[in-house]
Each structure stands twice: as structure tokens, then as C-alpha cells.
PDB file of C-alpha atoms and ligand atoms in Angstrom:
ATOM      1  CA  MET H   1     -29.005 -29.636  24.443  1.00  0.00           C
ATOM      2  CA  PHE H   2     -27.295 -26.641  23.923  1.00  0.00           C
ATOM      3  CA  ARG H   3     -28.097 -23.332  25.634  1.00  0.00           C
ATOM      4  CA  VAL H   4     -26.810 -19.750  25.020  1.00  0.00           C
ATOM      5  CA  PHE H   5     -26.768 -17.373  27.678  1.00  0.00           C
ATOM      6  CA  VAL H   6     -26.197 -13.655  26.793  1.00  0.00           C
ATOM      7  CA  ARG H   7     -26.293 -11.001  29.394  1.00  0.00           C
ATOM      8  CA  PRO H   8     -28.006  -7.763  28.288  1.00  0.00           C
ATOM      9  CA  ASN H   9     -24.636  -5.613  28.039  1.00  0.00           C
ATOM     10  CA  ALA H  10     -22.234  -8.692  27.530  1.00  0.00           C
ATOM     11  CA  VAL H  11     -19.333  -8.212  25.231  1.00  0.00           C
ATOM     12  CA  VAL H  12     -19.752 -11.187  22.591  1.00  0.00           C
ATOM     13  CA  SER H  13     -16.399 -12.382  21.210  1.00  0.00           C
ATOM     14  CA  ARG H  14     -16.034 -12.257  17.516  1.00  0.00           C
ATOM     15  CA  SER H  15     -15.536 -16.157  17.387  1.00  0.00           C
ATOM     16  CA  PHE H  16     -18.906 -16.570  19.040  1.00  0.00           C
ATOM     17  CA  ARG H  17     -21.680 -16.287  16.361  1.00  0.00           C
ATOM     18  CA  LEU H  18     -25.229 -17.119  16.915  1.00  0.00           C
ATOM     19  CA  SER H  19     -27.008 -19.066  14.289  1.00  0.00           C
ATOM     20  CA  PRO H  20     -29.120 -17.071  11.735  1.00  0.00           C
ATOM     21  CA  ALA H  21     -32.521 -18.280  13.133  1.00  0.00           C
ATOM     22  CA  VAL H  22     -31.537 -16.418  16.319  1.00  0.00           C
ATOM     23  CA  LYS H  23     -32.670 -12.932  15.727  1.00  0.00           C
ATOM     24  CA  PHE H  24     -33.265  -9.827  17.950  1.00  0.00           C
ATOM     25  CA  GLU H  25     -35.940  -7.370  17.267  1.00  0.00           C
ATOM     26  CA  SER H  26     -34.155  -3.959  17.149  1.00  0.00           C
ATOM     27  CA  THR H  27     -36.474  -1.259  18.424  1.00  0.00           C
ATOM     28  CA  ALA H  28     -35.685   2.234  19.402  1.00  0.00           C
ATOM     29  CA  ALA H  29     -35.806   1.290  22.783  1.00  0.00           C
ATOM     30  CA  ASN H  30     -33.545  -1.715  22.425  1.00  0.00           C
ATOM     31  CA  ASN H  31     -30.493  -0.022  20.700  1.00  0.00           C
ATOM     32  CA  ASP H  32     -27.869  -1.227  23.437  1.00  0.00           C
ATOM     33  CA  GLU H  33     -28.054  -4.869  22.094  1.00  0.00           C
ATOM     34  CA  PRO H  34     -24.866  -6.399  20.603  1.00  0.00           C
ATOM     35  CA  ILE H  35     -24.533  -6.081  16.841  1.00  0.00           C
ATOM     36  CA  PHE H  36     -23.625  -9.389  15.270  1.00  0.00           C
ATOM     37  CA  ASP H  37     -22.977  -8.384  11.656  1.00  0.00           C
ATOM     38  CA  MET H  38     -20.347  -5.679  12.088  1.00  0.00           C
ATOM     39  CA  GLU H  39     -17.168  -5.413  10.361  1.00  0.00           C
ATOM     40  CA  ASN H  40     -13.974  -5.528  12.684  1.00  0.00           C
ATOM     41  CA  PRO H  41     -13.422  -1.774  13.752  1.00  0.00           C
ATOM     42  CA  PHE H  42      -9.937  -2.534  14.742  1.00  0.00           C
ATOM     43  CA  GLU H  43      -8.706  -4.049  11.364  1.00  0.00           C
ATOM     44  CA  LYS H  44      -5.527  -2.428  10.251  1.00  0.00           C
ATOM     45  CA  GLU H  45      -5.413  -0.882   6.747  1.00  0.00           C
ATOM     46  CA  LYS H  46      -3.331  -2.956   4.319  1.00  0.00           C
ATOM     47  CA  PRO H  47      -0.216  -0.989   3.646  1.00  0.00           C
ATOM     48  CA  GLN H  48       0.207  -0.256  -0.090  1.00  0.00           C
ATOM     49  CA  CYS H  49       3.127   1.220  -1.845  1.00  0.00           C
ATOM     50  CA  LEU H  50       2.909   4.577  -3.751  1.00  0.00           C
ATOM     51  CA  LEU H  51       2.090   3.155  -7.149  1.00  0.00           C
ATOM     52  CA  CYS H  52      -0.545   0.823  -5.871  1.00  0.00           C
ATOM     53  CA  ARG H  53      -2.381   3.278  -3.772  1.00  0.00           C
ATOM     54  CA  LEU H  54      -2.428   5.711  -6.780  1.00  0.00           C
ATOM     55  CA  LYS H  55      -3.329   2.968  -9.204  1.00  0.00           C
ATOM     56  CA  ILE H  56      -0.472   4.038 -11.553  1.00  0.00           C
ATOM     57  CA  ILE H  57       1.071   1.481 -14.004  1.00  0.00           C
ATOM     58  CA  PRO H  58       4.542   2.590 -14.941  1.00  0.00           C
ATOM     59  CA  ASP H  59       5.190   2.765 -18.681  1.00  0.00           C
ATOM     60  CA  TYR H  60       8.402   3.109 -20.676  1.00  0.00           C
ATOM     61  CA  LYS H  61       6.889   6.362 -22.458  1.00  0.00           C
ATOM     62  CA  ASN H  62       6.076   8.217 -19.102  1.00  0.00           C
ATOM     63  CA  VAL H  63       9.847   9.242 -18.557  1.00  0.00           C
ATOM     64  CA  LYS H  64       9.079  11.953 -16.212  1.00  0.00           C
ATOM     65  CA  LEU H  65       7.590   9.471 -13.810  1.00  0.00           C
ATOM     66  CA  LEU H  66      10.490   6.890 -14.301  1.00  0.00           C
ATOM     67  CA  SER H  67      13.108   9.517 -13.904  1.00  0.00           C
ATOM     68  CA  GLN H  68      11.915  10.065 -10.525  1.00  0.00           C
ATOM     69  CA  PHE H  69      13.079   6.722  -9.343  1.00  0.00           C
ATOM     70  CA  GLN H  70      16.770   7.422 -10.765  1.00  0.00           C
ATOM     71  CA  SER H  71      19.594   8.873  -8.833  1.00  0.00           C
ATOM     72  CA  PRO H  72      20.569  12.405 -10.100  1.00  0.00           C
ATOM     73  CA  TYR H  73      24.316  11.606  -9.382  1.00  0.00           C
ATOM     74  CA  THR H  74      24.660   8.294 -11.020  1.00  0.00           C
ATOM     75  CA  GLY H  75      21.834   7.643 -13.204  1.00  0.00           C
ATOM     76  CA  ARG H  76      21.091   4.427 -11.208  1.00  0.00           C
ATOM     77  CA  ILE H  77      17.753   3.026 -10.466  1.00  0.00           C
ATOM     78  CA  TYR H  78      16.980   3.439  -6.754  1.00  0.00           C
ATOM     79  CA  GLY H  79      16.365  -0.010  -4.836  1.00  0.00           C
ATOM     80  CA  LYS H  80      13.147  -1.130  -3.319  1.00  0.00           C
ATOM     81  CA  HIS H  81      14.565   0.007   0.265  1.00  0.00           C
ATOM     82  CA  ILE H  82      14.682   3.413  -0.782  1.00  0.00           C
ATOM     83  CA  THR H  83      11.775   3.952  -3.059  1.00  0.00           C
ATOM     84  CA  GLY H  84       9.405   2.041  -0.787  1.00  0.00           C
ATOM     85  CA  LEU H  85       7.751   0.361  -3.735  1.00  0.00           C
ATOM     86  CA  CYS H  86       6.330  -3.340  -3.613  1.00  0.00           C
ATOM     87  CA  GLU H  87       8.181  -6.218  -5.302  1.00  0.00           C
ATOM     88  CA  ALA H  88       5.957  -6.479  -8.073  1.00  0.00           C
ATOM     89  CA  GLN H  89       6.152  -2.523  -8.853  1.00  0.00           C
ATOM     90  CA  GLN H  90       9.696  -2.113  -8.250  1.00  0.00           C
ATOM     91  CA  LYS H  91      10.412  -4.945 -10.644  1.00  0.00           C
ATOM     92  CA  LEU H  92       8.077  -3.097 -13.281  1.00  0.00           C
ATOM     93  CA  VAL H  93       9.575   0.176 -12.776  1.00  0.00           C
ATOM     94  CA  GLU H  94      13.166  -1.261 -13.443  1.00  0.00           C
ATOM     95  CA  ALA H  95      11.917  -2.988 -16.527  1.00  0.00           C
ATOM     96  CA  GLU H  96      10.291   0.104 -17.767  1.00  0.00           C
ATOM     97  CA  ILE H  97      13.338   2.251 -17.038  1.00  0.00           C
ATOM     98  CA  VAL H  98      15.737  -0.203 -18.955  1.00  0.00           C
ATOM     99  CA  LYS H  99      13.085  -0.448 -21.861  1.00  0.00           C
ATOM    100  CA  ALA H 100      12.910   3.609 -21.807  1.00  0.00           C
ATOM    101  CA  GLN H 101      16.836   3.726 -21.838  1.00  0.00           C
ATOM    102  CA  SER H 102      17.123   1.216 -24.754  1.00  0.00           C
ATOM    103  CA  CYS H 103      14.580   3.188 -26.818  1.00  0.00           C
ATOM    104  CA  GLY H 104      16.689   6.319 -26.225  1.00  0.00           C
ATOM    105  CA  LEU H 105      14.052   8.092 -24.232  1.00  0.00           C
ATOM    106  CA  MET H 106      16.061   8.222 -21.053  1.00  0.00           C
ATOM    107  CA  ALA H 107      19.533   8.690 -20.102  1.00  0.00           C
ATOM    108  CA  ALA H 108      21.381   5.707 -18.482  1.00  0.00           C
ATOM    109  CA  TYR H 109      24.323   7.345 -16.756  1.00  0.00           C
ATOM    110  CA  LEU H 110      22.579  10.719 -15.566  1.00  0.00           C
ATOM    111  CA  LYS H 111      19.212  12.147 -14.881  1.00  0.00           C
ATOM    112  CA  GLU H 112      17.912  14.562 -17.636  1.00  0.00           C
ATOM    113  CA  PRO H 113      18.599  18.087 -16.269  1.00  0.00           C
ATOM    114  CA  CYS H 114      15.021  18.851 -17.191  1.00  0.00           C
ATOM    115  CA  TYR H 115      13.660  16.455 -14.403  1.00  0.00           C
ATOM    116  CA  LEU H 116      15.980  17.523 -11.826  1.00  0.00           C
ATOM    117  CA  LYS H 117      13.502  19.941 -10.087  1.00  0.00           C
ATOM    118  CA  ASP H 118      10.659  17.434 -10.145  1.00  0.00           C
ATOM    119  CA  PRO H 119       9.295  16.623  -6.612  1.00  0.00           C
ATOM    120  CA  LYS H 120      10.568  13.695  -4.617  1.00  0.00           C
ATOM    121  CA  LEU H 121       8.363  10.952  -4.231  1.00  0.00           C
ATOM    122  CA  PHE H 122      10.712   9.383  -1.342  1.00  0.00           C
ATOM    123  CA  ASP H 123      13.506  10.686   0.659  1.00  0.00           C
ATOM    124  CA  ALA H 124      16.658   8.983  -0.834  1.00  0.00           C
ATOM    125  CA  ASP H 125      18.873  10.422   2.147  1.00  0.00           C
ATOM    126  CA  ASN H 126      16.958   8.402   4.470  1.00  0.00           C
ATOM    127  CA  PRO H 127      16.395   4.872   3.279  1.00  0.00           C
ATOM    128  CA  ILE H 128      15.099   1.919   5.207  1.00  0.00           C
ATOM    129  CA  ARG H 129      18.655   0.477   5.070  1.00  0.00           C
ATOM    130  CA  PRO H 130      21.695   2.114   4.237  1.00  0.00           C
ATOM    131  CA  HIS H 131      22.959   2.293   0.582  1.00  0.00           C
ATOM    132  CA  ARG H 132      26.485   3.162  -0.856  1.00  0.00           C
ATOM    133  CA  PHE H 133      25.399   5.562  -3.703  1.00  0.00           C
TER     134      PHE H 133
HETATM  135 ZN1   ZN T   1       2.603  -1.901  -4.676  1.00  0.00          ZN
END
């Protein structure tokens, strides 16, 4: 009915799978056999934003972190194209900044001077697309 011919050093495509009943004996002498249950070595790593990668959940009480997403000149919140955050994290950061500002923990029209020397999480001068502030 259905025969499978496999040459000893043949490259087996990933879509081609043998049934589990077909098993090869792996001995020290037969180490050149193809490996069937192998994860894709060419699979690209899923790109993650800064906060997802470090598993940081932005909180309105963490003003030091939130102020890093604020422009030191105008106090505006940087956009997604500057911060490089994913949609969900950007929305969360913006909501938490507004929450912190309404609580009086964060300034709205300027960055607190004590946070001006904090390390930069991203380069605001070279955004993905140009911005006007
Ligand atoms: Zn993310």
C-alpha cells in the first residue's frame, strides 16, 4: 500500500512525519540517523517589549519608573513609536501615569527634577517614526 523510502543521510522535511510505530534503534554506531522529535532550530525568538521581557507590571505608585516614559521638556507621555512598548503595556503605562498624576504623585507639565538623571530606557531622539515634540 504505502511504502516509505528513506536514504541513510537524507534530509527529511518537517512536514514529513513517520508514524510513532516506526522507530529506529539508536546505538552509538548509528548516530547519523535523522532526529524526528526535534524542535525547530531556525525558529525566531518572539520579539517582546521591555516591560514584557522583564515582567514588570507598571503601577501608579512606581513613579520613578513611570517618569521614564515622560518627556523632560513638556511632561508629555512618550508614544508607542518612541517607547517601543507593545499596545497593552503602552495603554497600561499611560493609564497608570494619568492615575499617578491625579493622585498628585507625579507632575503633569514637567518631569520631576529628581528623576532627570535617571537612565534612559529608549532613545527619544531616534523614534521609529518622527514626532513633533
Ligand atoms: Zn509587551
